[in-house]
mmCIF file of C-alpha atoms and ligand atoms in Angstrom:
data_model
loop_
_atom_site.group_PDB
_atom_site.id
_atom_site.type_symbol
_atom_site.label_atom_id
_atom_site.label_comp_id
_atom_site.label_asym_id
_atom_site.label_seq_id
_atom_site.Cartn_x
_atom_site.Cartn_y
_atom_site.Cartn_z
ATOM 1 C CA MET A 1 0.029 0.051 -0.474
ATOM 2 C CA LYS A 2 1.848 3.261 -0.712
ATOM 3 C CA ILE A 3 0.441 7.019 -0.108
ATOM 4 C CA SER A 4 -0.969 8.453 -3.464
ATOM 5 C CA ASP A 5 -2.469 11.598 -2.189
ATOM 6 C CA ALA A 6 -2.981 14.192 0.747
ATOM 7 C CA LYS A 7 -4.942 17.533 0.970
ATOM 8 C CA VAL A 8 -5.694 19.986 3.757
ATOM 9 C CA VAL A 9 -9.321 21.098 4.360
ATOM 10 C CA VAL A 10 -9.858 24.481 6.372
ATOM 11 C CA CYS A 11 -13.291 24.942 7.437
ATOM 12 C CA SER A 12 -15.370 27.026 10.378
ATOM 13 C CA PRO A 13 -18.300 25.102 11.589
ATOM 14 C CA GLY A 14 -18.524 27.367 14.663
ATOM 15 C CA ARG A 15 -14.615 28.011 15.198
ATOM 16 C CA ASN A 16 -12.175 27.054 12.717
ATOM 17 C CA PHE A 17 -10.576 23.427 12.128
ATOM 18 C CA VAL A 18 -7.784 22.125 9.938
ATOM 19 C CA THR A 19 -7.988 18.758 8.449
ATOM 20 C CA LEU A 20 -5.398 16.469 6.965
ATOM 21 C CA LYS A 21 -6.798 13.624 4.737
ATOM 22 C CA ILE A 22 -4.535 11.159 3.044
ATOM 23 C CA TYR A 23 -5.432 9.039 0.506
ATOM 24 C CA THR A 24 -3.707 5.565 -0.722
ATOM 25 C CA ASP A 25 -3.881 3.674 -3.557
ATOM 26 C CA SER A 26 -6.135 0.992 -2.230
ATOM 27 C CA GLY A 27 -9.124 3.430 -1.641
ATOM 28 C CA VAL A 28 -8.258 3.439 2.333
ATOM 29 C CA TYR A 29 -8.144 6.997 3.503
ATOM 30 C CA GLY A 30 -7.005 8.684 7.329
ATOM 31 C CA LEU A 31 -7.750 12.021 8.810
ATOM 32 C CA GLY A 32 -5.446 13.791 11.050
ATOM 33 C CA ASP A 33 -6.173 17.060 13.190
ATOM 34 C CA ALA A 34 -3.972 20.150 12.623
ATOM 35 C CA THR A 35 -5.884 22.555 14.302
ATOM 36 C CA LEU A 36 -3.782 25.106 16.204
ATOM 37 C CA ASN A 37 -5.975 27.682 17.465
ATOM 38 C CA GLY A 38 -5.460 31.091 16.205
ATOM 39 C CA ARG A 39 -2.233 30.005 14.086
ATOM 40 C CA GLU A 40 -4.745 27.514 12.038
ATOM 41 C CA LEU A 41 -3.536 28.908 8.161
ATOM 42 C CA ALA A 42 0.377 28.518 9.642
ATOM 43 C CA VAL A 43 -0.275 24.771 10.271
ATOM 44 C CA ALA A 44 -2.601 24.492 7.131
ATOM 45 C CA THR A 45 0.412 25.856 4.980
ATOM 46 C CA TYR A 46 2.925 23.952 6.655
ATOM 47 C CA LEU A 47 1.291 20.484 5.572
ATOM 48 C CA ALA A 48 0.445 21.807 2.325
ATOM 49 C CA ASP A 49 3.503 23.047 0.944
ATOM 50 C CA HIS A 50 6.291 21.320 2.989
ATOM 51 C CA VAL A 51 4.783 17.833 4.497
ATOM 52 C CA VAL A 52 2.353 16.538 1.735
ATOM 53 C CA PRO A 53 5.204 16.376 -1.100
ATOM 54 C CA CYS A 54 7.133 14.370 0.857
ATOM 55 C CA LEU A 55 4.582 12.140 2.102
ATOM 56 C CA ILE A 56 3.597 10.907 -1.885
ATOM 57 C CA GLY A 57 4.400 7.047 -2.306
ATOM 58 C CA ARG A 58 5.704 6.204 0.759
ATOM 59 C CA ASN A 59 4.058 3.273 2.835
ATOM 60 C CA PRO A 60 1.497 4.478 5.098
ATOM 61 C CA PHE A 61 2.070 0.844 7.518
ATOM 62 C CA GLN A 62 5.679 2.867 8.436
ATOM 63 C CA THR A 63 4.325 5.292 10.815
ATOM 64 C CA GLU A 64 7.560 5.313 13.120
ATOM 65 C CA ASP A 65 9.651 5.808 9.872
ATOM 66 C CA ILE A 66 7.307 8.735 8.712
ATOM 67 C CA TRP A 67 7.564 10.285 12.074
ATOM 68 C CA GLN A 68 11.142 10.205 12.421
ATOM 69 C CA TYR A 69 11.453 11.282 8.669
ATOM 70 C CA LEU A 70 9.101 14.448 9.362
ATOM 71 C CA TYR A 71 10.892 15.377 13.000
ATOM 72 C CA ARG A 72 14.595 14.378 12.564
ATOM 73 C CA GLY A 73 14.189 15.547 8.490
ATOM 74 C CA GLY A 74 12.681 18.938 9.062
ATOM 75 C CA TYR A 75 15.947 19.918 10.576
ATOM 76 C CA TRP A 76 14.130 22.364 12.414
ATOM 77 C CA ARG A 77 12.816 20.089 15.624
ATOM 78 C CA LYS A 78 10.162 20.573 18.082
ATOM 79 C CA GLY A 79 7.569 23.652 18.012
ATOM 80 C CA PRO A 80 3.533 23.953 18.036
ATOM 81 C CA VAL A 81 3.531 24.179 14.048
ATOM 82 C CA THR A 82 5.945 21.053 13.296
ATOM 83 C CA MET A 83 4.630 19.114 15.750
ATOM 84 C CA MET A 84 0.661 20.049 14.915
ATOM 85 C CA ALA A 85 1.905 19.166 11.643
ATOM 86 C CA ILE A 86 3.844 15.595 12.498
ATOM 87 C CA ALA A 87 0.398 14.899 14.361
ATOM 88 C CA ALA A 88 -1.718 15.384 11.846
ATOM 89 C CA VAL A 89 0.201 12.881 9.514
ATOM 90 C CA ASP A 90 0.463 10.755 12.095
ATOM 91 C CA VAL A 91 -2.991 10.248 13.389
ATOM 92 C CA ALA A 92 -4.043 10.103 9.443
ATOM 93 C CA LEU A 93 -1.634 7.068 8.923
ATOM 94 C CA TRP A 94 -2.373 5.413 12.249
ATOM 95 C CA ASP A 95 -6.230 5.687 10.995
ATOM 96 C CA ILE A 96 -5.087 3.881 7.728
ATOM 97 C CA LYS A 97 -3.895 1.221 9.273
ATOM 98 C CA ALA A 98 -6.481 0.186 11.493
ATOM 99 C CA LYS A 99 -8.895 0.678 8.530
ATOM 100 C CA ALA A 100 -6.643 -1.790 6.251
ATOM 101 C CA LEU A 101 -6.303 -4.290 9.208
ATOM 102 C CA ASN A 102 -10.271 -4.059 9.631
ATOM 103 C CA THR A 103 -9.819 -3.334 13.211
ATOM 104 C CA PRO A 104 -10.964 -0.216 16.072
ATOM 105 C CA LEU A 105 -7.682 1.679 16.582
ATOM 106 C CA TYR A 106 -7.143 1.198 19.962
ATOM 107 C CA ASN A 107 -6.282 -2.731 18.837
ATOM 108 C CA LEU A 108 -3.427 -1.626 17.869
ATOM 109 C CA LEU A 109 -1.984 0.545 20.816
ATOM 110 C CA GLY A 110 -2.209 -2.489 23.340
ATOM 111 C CA GLY A 111 -6.147 -3.286 23.547
ATOM 112 C CA LYS A 112 -9.042 -2.401 25.578
ATOM 113 C CA ALA A 113 -7.379 -1.682 29.338
ATOM 114 C CA ARG A 114 -10.399 -0.134 30.692
ATOM 115 C CA SER A 115 -14.164 -0.472 30.275
ATOM 116 C CA GLY A 116 -14.605 3.441 29.595
ATOM 117 C CA VAL A 117 -12.602 6.724 29.424
ATOM 118 C CA MET A 118 -13.769 8.865 32.681
ATOM 119 C CA VAL A 119 -14.441 12.247 31.499
ATOM 120 C CA TYR A 120 -14.189 15.842 33.544
ATOM 121 C CA GLY A 121 -17.227 18.522 32.200
ATOM 122 C CA HIS A 122 -17.063 22.147 32.018
ATOM 123 C CA ALA A 123 -19.149 24.102 34.864
ATOM 124 C CA ASN A 124 -18.662 28.007 34.430
ATOM 125 C CA GLY A 125 -20.505 30.846 35.982
ATOM 126 C CA GLY A 126 -20.295 34.364 36.422
ATOM 127 C CA THR A 127 -21.132 33.988 40.066
ATOM 128 C CA ILE A 128 -20.663 30.833 42.573
ATOM 129 C CA ALA A 129 -24.428 30.733 42.420
ATOM 130 C CA GLU A 130 -24.235 30.006 38.710
ATOM 131 C CA THR A 131 -21.427 27.853 38.783
ATOM 132 C CA ILE A 132 -23.050 25.714 41.443
ATOM 133 C CA ASP A 133 -26.220 25.430 39.344
ATOM 134 C CA GLU A 134 -23.757 24.398 36.484
ATOM 135 C CA VAL A 135 -21.848 21.512 38.656
ATOM 136 C CA GLY A 136 -24.850 20.270 39.465
ATOM 137 C CA ARG A 137 -26.607 20.070 35.970
ATOM 138 C CA HIS A 138 -23.341 18.063 35.108
ATOM 139 C CA ILE A 139 -23.837 15.483 38.386
ATOM 140 C CA ASP A 140 -27.526 15.405 36.716
ATOM 141 C CA GLN A 141 -25.655 14.165 33.623
ATOM 142 C CA LYS A 142 -23.967 11.385 35.237
ATOM 143 C CA TYR A 143 -20.594 12.781 34.983
ATOM 144 C CA LEU A 144 -18.544 11.767 37.806
ATOM 145 C CA ALA A 145 -15.905 15.335 37.424
ATOM 146 C CA VAL A 146 -16.373 18.812 36.697
ATOM 147 C CA ARG A 147 -13.882 21.438 36.216
ATOM 148 C CA ALA A 148 -15.398 24.289 37.795
ATOM 149 C CA GLN A 149 -14.546 27.930 36.849
ATOM 150 C CA CYS A 150 -16.361 31.396 37.884
ATOM 151 C CA GLY A 151 -16.360 34.886 36.985
ATOM 152 C CA VAL A 152 -13.894 37.389 40.236
ATOM 153 C CA PRO A 153 -15.938 40.056 41.771
ATOM 154 C CA GLY A 154 -14.158 43.306 40.256
ATOM 155 C CA LEU A 155 -12.784 41.703 37.310
ATOM 156 C CA ALA A 156 -14.801 41.751 34.372
ATOM 157 C CA GLY A 157 -14.436 38.477 31.842
ATOM 158 C CA LEU A 158 -12.481 35.837 32.715
ATOM 159 C CA TYR A 159 -10.772 32.598 31.202
ATOM 160 C CA GLY A 160 -13.651 29.618 31.011
ATOM 161 C CA VAL A 161 -16.644 31.932 31.853
ATOM 162 C CA SER A 162 -18.718 32.800 28.929
ATOM 163 C CA THR A 163 -19.397 36.514 28.400
ATOM 164 C CA ASP A 164 -22.890 35.880 26.342
ATOM 165 C CA SER A 165 -25.601 33.220 26.778
ATOM 166 C CA GLN A 166 -23.433 30.775 24.298
ATOM 167 C CA PRO A 167 -21.527 28.254 25.602
ATOM 168 C CA TYR A 168 -17.927 29.296 26.721
ATOM 169 C CA GLU A 169 -15.420 28.955 23.288
ATOM 170 C CA PRO A 170 -11.498 29.900 23.824
ATOM 171 C CA ALA A 171 -11.473 31.745 20.522
ATOM 172 C CA GLN A 172 -13.400 34.540 19.151
ATOM 173 C CA LYS A 173 -14.214 36.088 15.550
ATOM 174 C CA GLY A 174 -11.702 38.890 14.990
ATOM 175 C CA LEU A 175 -8.727 40.420 16.327
ATOM 176 C CA PRO A 176 -7.985 39.513 20.282
ATOM 177 C CA SER A 177 -9.888 41.001 22.729
ATOM 178 C CA GLU A 178 -8.534 42.037 26.101
ATOM 179 C CA SER A 179 -9.557 41.040 29.768
ATOM 180 C CA ALA A 180 -8.186 42.225 33.075
ATOM 181 C CA TRP A 181 -6.114 39.888 35.576
ATOM 182 C CA SER A 182 -5.516 40.599 39.370
ATOM 183 C CA SER A 183 -3.919 37.915 41.041
ATOM 184 C CA GLU A 184 -5.271 39.067 44.635
ATOM 185 C CA LYS A 185 -8.659 39.220 43.743
ATOM 186 C CA TYR A 186 -8.504 35.806 42.373
ATOM 187 C CA LEU A 187 -6.379 34.119 45.078
ATOM 188 C CA GLN A 188 -8.773 35.382 47.840
ATOM 189 C CA PHE A 189 -12.069 34.290 45.792
ATOM 190 C CA VAL A 190 -11.197 30.586 44.449
ATOM 191 C CA PRO A 191 -11.219 28.851 48.149
ATOM 192 C CA THR A 192 -14.537 30.049 48.984
ATOM 193 C CA LEU A 193 -16.028 28.489 45.228
ATOM 194 C CA PHE A 194 -14.800 25.162 46.435
ATOM 195 C CA GLU A 195 -16.202 25.860 49.772
ATOM 196 C CA GLU A 196 -19.343 26.166 48.604
ATOM 197 C CA LEU A 197 -18.749 23.430 45.905
ATOM 198 C CA ARG A 198 -17.984 20.880 48.606
ATOM 199 C CA LYS A 199 -20.696 22.365 50.856
ATOM 200 C CA ALA A 200 -23.422 21.782 48.057
ATOM 201 C CA PHE A 201 -22.221 18.497 46.540
ATOM 202 C CA GLY A 202 -20.360 16.558 49.456
ATOM 203 C CA GLU A 203 -17.217 14.622 48.880
ATOM 204 C CA ASP A 204 -17.622 12.244 46.504
ATOM 205 C CA VAL A 205 -17.766 14.651 43.092
ATOM 206 C CA HIS A 206 -14.145 15.054 41.674
ATOM 207 C CA LEU A 207 -13.407 18.832 41.721
ATOM 208 C CA LEU A 208 -11.058 20.410 39.111
ATOM 209 C CA HIS A 209 -9.909 23.751 38.173
ATOM 210 C CA ASP A 210 -7.683 25.498 35.463
ATOM 211 C CA VAL A 211 -5.875 28.392 36.609
ATOM 212 C CA HIS A 212 -4.726 29.103 33.317
ATOM 213 C CA HIS A 213 -1.228 30.177 33.819
ATOM 214 C CA ARG A 214 -2.180 33.453 35.790
ATOM 215 C CA LEU A 215 0.036 33.102 38.800
ATOM 216 C CA THR A 216 3.501 32.503 39.916
ATOM 217 C CA PRO A 217 5.146 29.852 41.744
ATOM 218 C CA ILE A 218 5.051 31.237 45.242
ATOM 219 C CA GLN A 219 1.607 32.045 44.438
ATOM 220 C CA ALA A 220 0.172 28.581 42.842
ATOM 221 C CA ALA A 221 1.360 27.130 46.495
ATOM 222 C CA ARG A 222 -0.341 29.582 48.324
ATOM 223 C CA LEU A 223 -3.576 28.499 46.399
ATOM 224 C CA GLY A 224 -2.994 24.795 46.639
ATOM 225 C CA LYS A 225 -2.421 24.716 50.299
ATOM 226 C CA ALA A 226 -5.869 26.987 50.531
ATOM 227 C CA LEU A 227 -7.756 24.467 48.334
ATOM 228 C CA GLU A 228 -6.431 21.346 50.149
ATOM 229 C CA PRO A 229 -9.427 20.644 52.486
ATOM 230 C CA PHE A 230 -11.509 20.723 49.534
ATOM 231 C CA HIS A 231 -9.005 17.440 47.691
ATOM 232 C CA LEU A 232 -9.441 18.835 44.341
ATOM 233 C CA PHE A 233 -8.531 16.182 41.623
ATOM 234 C CA TRP A 234 -6.288 18.473 40.349
ATOM 235 C CA MET A 235 -5.468 22.063 39.933
ATOM 236 C CA GLU A 236 -4.857 23.033 36.257
ATOM 237 C CA ASP A 237 -1.841 25.567 34.947
ATOM 238 C CA ALA A 238 -1.056 27.363 37.999
ATOM 239 C CA VAL A 239 2.451 28.938 36.406
ATOM 240 C CA PRO A 240 3.475 29.111 32.799
ATOM 241 C CA ALA A 241 5.604 26.083 32.323
ATOM 242 C CA GLU A 242 8.852 26.849 30.435
ATOM 243 C CA LEU A 243 10.558 27.020 33.843
ATOM 244 C CA GLN A 244 10.144 23.453 34.880
ATOM 245 C CA GLU A 245 12.513 23.936 37.905
ATOM 246 C CA GLY A 246 9.369 26.310 39.193
ATOM 247 C CA PHE A 247 7.048 23.512 39.877
ATOM 248 C CA ARG A 248 9.402 22.908 42.616
ATOM 249 C CA ILE A 249 8.103 25.733 44.914
ATOM 250 C CA ILE A 250 4.512 24.768 44.486
ATOM 251 C CA ARG A 251 5.014 21.093 45.029
ATOM 252 C CA GLN A 252 7.210 21.817 48.427
ATOM 253 C CA HIS A 253 3.833 23.379 49.698
ATOM 254 C CA THR A 254 1.133 21.745 48.532
ATOM 255 C CA THR A 255 -0.228 17.926 48.392
ATOM 256 C CA THR A 256 -3.444 19.600 45.630
ATOM 257 C CA PRO A 257 -2.188 17.297 42.827
ATOM 258 C CA LEU A 258 -0.672 19.271 39.739
ATOM 259 C CA ALA A 259 -1.637 19.148 36.283
ATOM 260 C CA VAL A 260 0.350 20.958 32.835
ATOM 261 C CA GLY A 261 1.155 20.621 29.599
ATOM 262 C CA GLU A 262 -1.887 21.178 27.211
ATOM 263 C CA ILE A 263 0.324 23.417 25.143
ATOM 264 C CA PHE A 264 3.443 21.146 25.569
ATOM 265 C CA ASN A 265 4.595 19.793 22.426
ATOM 266 C CA THR A 266 7.520 17.318 23.007
ATOM 267 C CA VAL A 267 8.625 15.551 26.076
ATOM 268 C CA TRP A 268 11.356 17.969 26.412
ATOM 269 C CA ASP A 269 8.843 19.861 27.639
ATOM 270 C CA SER A 270 8.023 17.525 30.794
ATOM 271 C CA LYS A 271 11.374 16.374 30.800
ATOM 272 C CA LEU A 272 12.132 17.667 34.557
ATOM 273 C CA LEU A 273 8.558 17.673 36.086
ATOM 274 C CA ILE A 274 8.227 14.035 35.013
ATOM 275 C CA THR A 275 11.495 13.202 35.795
ATOM 276 C CA GLU A 276 11.119 15.051 39.662
ATOM 277 C CA GLN A 277 7.833 14.145 39.886
ATOM 278 C CA LEU A 278 6.813 17.710 40.077
ATOM 279 C CA ILE A 279 3.351 16.996 38.568
ATOM 280 C CA ASP A 280 0.582 14.118 38.937
ATOM 281 C CA TYR A 281 -1.194 14.635 35.223
ATOM 282 C CA LEU A 282 0.188 15.704 32.107
ATOM 283 C CA ARG A 283 -2.173 17.363 29.629
ATOM 284 C CA MET A 284 -0.823 16.602 26.444
ATOM 285 C CA SER A 285 -2.856 15.462 24.158
ATOM 286 C CA LEU A 286 -2.286 14.499 20.059
ATOM 287 C CA HIS A 287 -1.170 17.605 19.088
ATOM 288 C CA GLY A 288 2.596 17.184 20.438
ATOM 289 C CA GLY A 289 3.241 14.418 17.325
ATOM 290 C CA GLY A 290 0.170 12.230 17.536
ATOM 291 C CA ILE A 291 0.041 8.628 18.601
ATOM 292 C CA THR A 292 3.258 7.650 17.956
ATOM 293 C CA ALA A 293 4.862 10.035 20.336
ATOM 294 C CA LEU A 294 2.283 9.967 22.755
ATOM 295 C CA GLN A 295 2.610 6.320 23.609
ATOM 296 C CA LYS A 296 5.932 7.032 24.652
ATOM 297 C CA ILE A 297 5.855 9.998 26.121
ATOM 298 C CA ALA A 298 3.272 8.260 28.197
ATOM 299 C CA ALA A 299 5.582 5.236 29.275
ATOM 300 C CA PHE A 300 8.203 7.696 30.336
ATOM 301 C CA ALA A 301 5.432 9.539 32.223
ATOM 302 C CA ASP A 302 4.546 5.920 33.998
ATOM 303 C CA MET A 303 7.678 5.252 35.371
ATOM 304 C CA TYR A 304 7.514 8.257 37.582
ATOM 305 C CA HIS A 305 3.550 7.927 38.643
ATOM 306 C CA VAL A 306 2.755 10.564 36.543
ATOM 307 C CA GLN A 307 -0.917 9.969 34.749
ATOM 308 C CA MET A 308 -2.034 11.149 31.557
ATOM 309 C CA GLY A 309 -5.180 13.663 31.753
ATOM 310 C CA CYS A 310 -5.294 14.595 27.804
ATOM 311 C CA HIS A 311 -6.518 18.080 26.612
ATOM 312 C CA GLY A 312 -9.730 17.918 25.115
ATOM 313 C CA ALA A 313 -11.094 21.953 24.559
ATOM 314 C CA THR A 314 -13.258 22.400 21.312
ATOM 315 C CA ASP A 315 -10.073 23.473 19.805
ATOM 316 C CA LEU A 316 -8.869 20.375 19.305
ATOM 317 C CA SER A 317 -11.460 18.572 16.607
ATOM 318 C CA PRO A 318 -13.521 15.739 16.930
ATOM 319 C CA VAL A 319 -10.708 13.904 14.880
ATOM 320 C CA THR A 320 -8.394 14.167 18.012
ATOM 321 C CA MET A 321 -11.196 13.516 20.428
ATOM 322 C CA GLY A 322 -12.154 10.363 18.669
ATOM 323 C CA ALA A 323 -8.654 9.508 18.346
ATOM 324 C CA ALA A 324 -7.491 10.201 21.856
ATOM 325 C CA LEU A 325 -10.141 7.885 23.522
ATOM 326 C CA HIS A 326 -8.465 5.028 21.691
ATOM 327 C CA PHE A 327 -5.187 5.740 23.403
ATOM 328 C CA ASP A 328 -7.178 6.681 26.610
ATOM 329 C CA ILE A 329 -8.727 3.292 26.664
ATOM 330 C CA SER A 330 -5.406 1.396 26.212
ATOM 331 C CA VAL A 331 -2.957 3.309 27.724
ATOM 332 C CA THR A 332 -2.100 1.912 31.449
ATOM 333 C CA ASN A 333 -1.413 5.068 33.221
ATOM 334 C CA PHE A 334 -4.348 7.057 32.461
ATOM 335 C CA GLY A 335 -6.298 9.187 34.515
ATOM 336 C CA ILE A 336 -8.917 11.620 33.108
ATOM 337 C CA GLN A 337 -9.550 12.924 29.833
ATOM 338 C CA GLU A 338 -11.073 16.248 29.219
ATOM 339 C CA TYR A 339 -14.469 16.884 27.721
ATOM 340 C CA MET A 340 -16.032 20.260 26.229
ATOM 341 C CA PRO A 341 -18.649 18.980 23.820
ATOM 342 C CA HIS A 342 -18.269 20.579 20.397
ATOM 343 C CA SER A 343 -21.256 22.790 18.809
ATOM 344 C CA ARG A 344 -23.812 20.742 16.724
ATOM 345 C CA ALA A 345 -22.153 22.213 13.780
ATOM 346 C CA THR A 346 -18.951 21.090 14.462
ATOM 347 C CA LEU A 347 -20.732 17.293 14.778
ATOM 348 C CA GLU A 348 -22.381 16.994 11.579
ATOM 349 C CA VAL A 349 -19.167 18.127 9.875
ATOM 350 C CA PHE A 350 -17.224 15.902 11.525
ATOM 351 C CA PRO A 351 -19.639 12.467 11.484
ATOM 352 C CA HIS A 352 -17.630 10.007 14.634
ATOM 353 C CA GLY A 353 -18.730 6.923 16.189
ATOM 354 C CA TYR A 354 -17.875 7.934 20.162
ATOM 355 C CA ARG A 355 -20.682 8.209 22.203
ATOM 356 C CA TYR A 356 -21.100 9.348 26.187
ATOM 357 C CA VAL A 357 -22.915 7.369 28.753
ATOM 358 C CA ASN A 358 -22.586 8.305 32.771
ATOM 359 C CA GLY A 359 -19.693 9.738 33.119
ATOM 360 C CA TYR A 360 -17.392 7.710 30.278
ATOM 361 C CA LEU A 361 -16.536 8.139 27.099
ATOM 362 C CA HIS A 362 -16.269 5.577 24.491
ATOM 363 C CA PRO A 363 -14.431 4.944 21.268
ATOM 364 C CA ALA A 364 -16.014 4.413 18.003
ATOM 365 C CA GLU A 365 -15.925 0.517 17.464
ATOM 366 C CA THR A 366 -16.066 0.607 13.706
ATOM 367 C CA PRO A 367 -12.050 0.423 11.975
ATOM 368 C CA GLY A 368 -9.851 3.025 12.462
ATOM 369 C CA HIS A 369 -10.493 6.017 14.916
ATOM 370 C CA GLY A 370 -13.931 6.124 14.014
ATOM 371 C CA VAL A 371 -13.941 10.087 12.638
ATOM 372 C CA ASP A 372 -14.730 11.106 9.241
ATOM 373 C CA LEU A 373 -15.121 14.198 7.535
ATOM 374 C CA ASP A 374 -18.516 15.852 5.517
ATOM 375 C CA GLU A 375 -16.434 17.377 2.663
ATOM 376 C CA ALA A 376 -19.523 19.129 0.913
ATOM 377 C CA LEU A 377 -20.733 20.264 4.529
ATOM 378 C CA ALA A 378 -17.526 21.731 5.456
ATOM 379 C CA LYS A 379 -17.423 24.211 1.966
ATOM 380 C CA LYS A 380 -20.352 25.427 4.030
ATOM 381 C CA PHE A 381 -18.460 26.927 6.781
ATOM 382 C CA PRO A 382 -15.362 28.910 5.614
ATOM 383 C CA TYR A 383 -12.026 29.801 7.581
ATOM 384 C CA GLU A 384 -12.957 32.891 9.851
ATOM 385 C CA ARG A 385 -9.901 34.791 11.252
ATOM 386 C CA ALA A 386 -10.291 34.402 14.715
ATOM 387 C CA TYR A 387 -7.770 34.819 17.907
ATOM 388 C CA LEU A 388 -7.193 33.772 21.437
ATOM 389 C CA PRO A 389 -8.020 36.411 23.829
ATOM 390 C CA VAL A 390 -5.114 38.295 25.598
ATOM 391 C CA ASN A 391 -4.910 39.405 29.352
ATOM 392 C CA ARG A 392 -3.614 42.687 31.034
ATOM 393 C CA ARG A 393 -3.365 43.005 34.586
ATOM 394 C CA LEU A 394 -5.505 46.087 36.176
ATOM 395 C CA ASP A 395 -2.308 48.867 35.095
ATOM 396 C CA GLY A 396 -2.335 47.647 31.975
ATOM 397 C CA THR A 397 0.658 45.071 31.835
ATOM 398 C CA MET A 398 0.581 42.687 29.624
ATOM 399 C CA TRP A 399 -0.050 39.063 31.385
ATOM 400 C CA ASN A 400 -0.371 35.537 30.452
ATOM 401 C CA TRP A 401 -4.074 34.432 29.152
HETATM 402 C C1 CS2 B 1 -7.798 25.067 28.194
HETATM 403 C C2 CS2 B 1 -8.264 25.015 26.952
HETATM 404 O O1 CS2 B 1 -9.291 22.872 28.001
HETATM 405 C C3 CS2 B 1 -8.418 23.673 28.647
HETATM 406 O O2 CS2 B 1 -8.192 23.762 29.771
HETATM 407 O O3 CS2 B 1 -7.236 25.542 29.150
HETATM 408 O O4 CS2 B 1 -9.650 25.913 26.959
HETATM 409 C C4 CS2 B 1 -7.311 26.492 26.238
HETATM 410 O O5 CS2 B 1 -7.807 27.651 26.894
HETATM 411 C C5 CS2 B 1 -7.611 26.030 24.870
HETATM 412 O O6 CS2 B 1 -7.808 25.140 24.413
HETATM 413 C C6 CS2 B 1 -6.867 27.338 24.387
HETATM 414 O O7 CS2 B 1 -6.400 27.059 22.971
HETATM 415 MG MG1 MG B 2 -6.481 24.013 30.317
#
């Protein structure tokens, strides 16, 4: 079997997605997701202009060799654009391989190691009362784990909290919007949110929280300590993680479990975090080099008691979600999978076989990863410029969003 052609499809059914479709001479095709939120067209160009010409004629079963060819062979290693492009190729090739062997992808990754993939949903509210309602709505839908984000009094607009009546969506059309930030107000407020959530729902439901890179290590240590009585499942992205050593400070002060890594794109971004056991959950999903890379990273993390907690925001397309579920169900050190359901338009453009039942997602049982692309429908949703917001401290200083 040989790769005969490949093309990049950009569409925007509510938000932008970049999809790579690889064709073979046997008629089997595979799909990979190449969506880099806010920088979509850079990956589309990288793939179409620099990667696709190198794929034609290769054996699609040689996932390891093609991965190395694109990583070592590109000379310029790492980085979100490169690794997202490699991920799209890799996931599409694993899709082809599993379809050609007529089996669901998880069977090529070790087979099922559990009966379902525990997920966490998003509860967002402008006030504590609204957030309590949203957590309750998730519990009614049988979620076992819920991430809670809430507006902070005195701050207009906050990560995770929708400003209109629509579901929260990280990117917004047009140029980047700006929001205001105060670590002091946030630090004072968040423990009360979780105190109230525990009062309302008791001890059993897993509660999670995303700090979205806003704090310094000593502030994160303070927050982790303050949240200990409410035993979070994890505190996510407490600080930006370029300085991996910074997590030593957080770790020394708190037993709140730490998660990080949704923007990591190679194992090198987390080497020290893993080997020094500074984190509990690694948030990389398939965007960091695909299945070939993530399997190796997970095996390395497993040696240091780090579990996988794949990123699953709506900017990762249903192709990533569908493929990630095959990884989640088969990997030994699985922790939890984020599940932020896509819009109806997105789900129609990407017909898929995965399904949610009582707190768990289940991968498709059809050959491959089980997610397709309705190209005729995709054409009706052309690309629209969109960006993630930016963030400034109250005095106007640029801060981390
Ligand atoms: C997030 C994302 O899902 C998460 O935990 O932090 O919503 C993130 O903001 C987006 O994926 C950015 O592209
Ligand atoms: Mg996050």
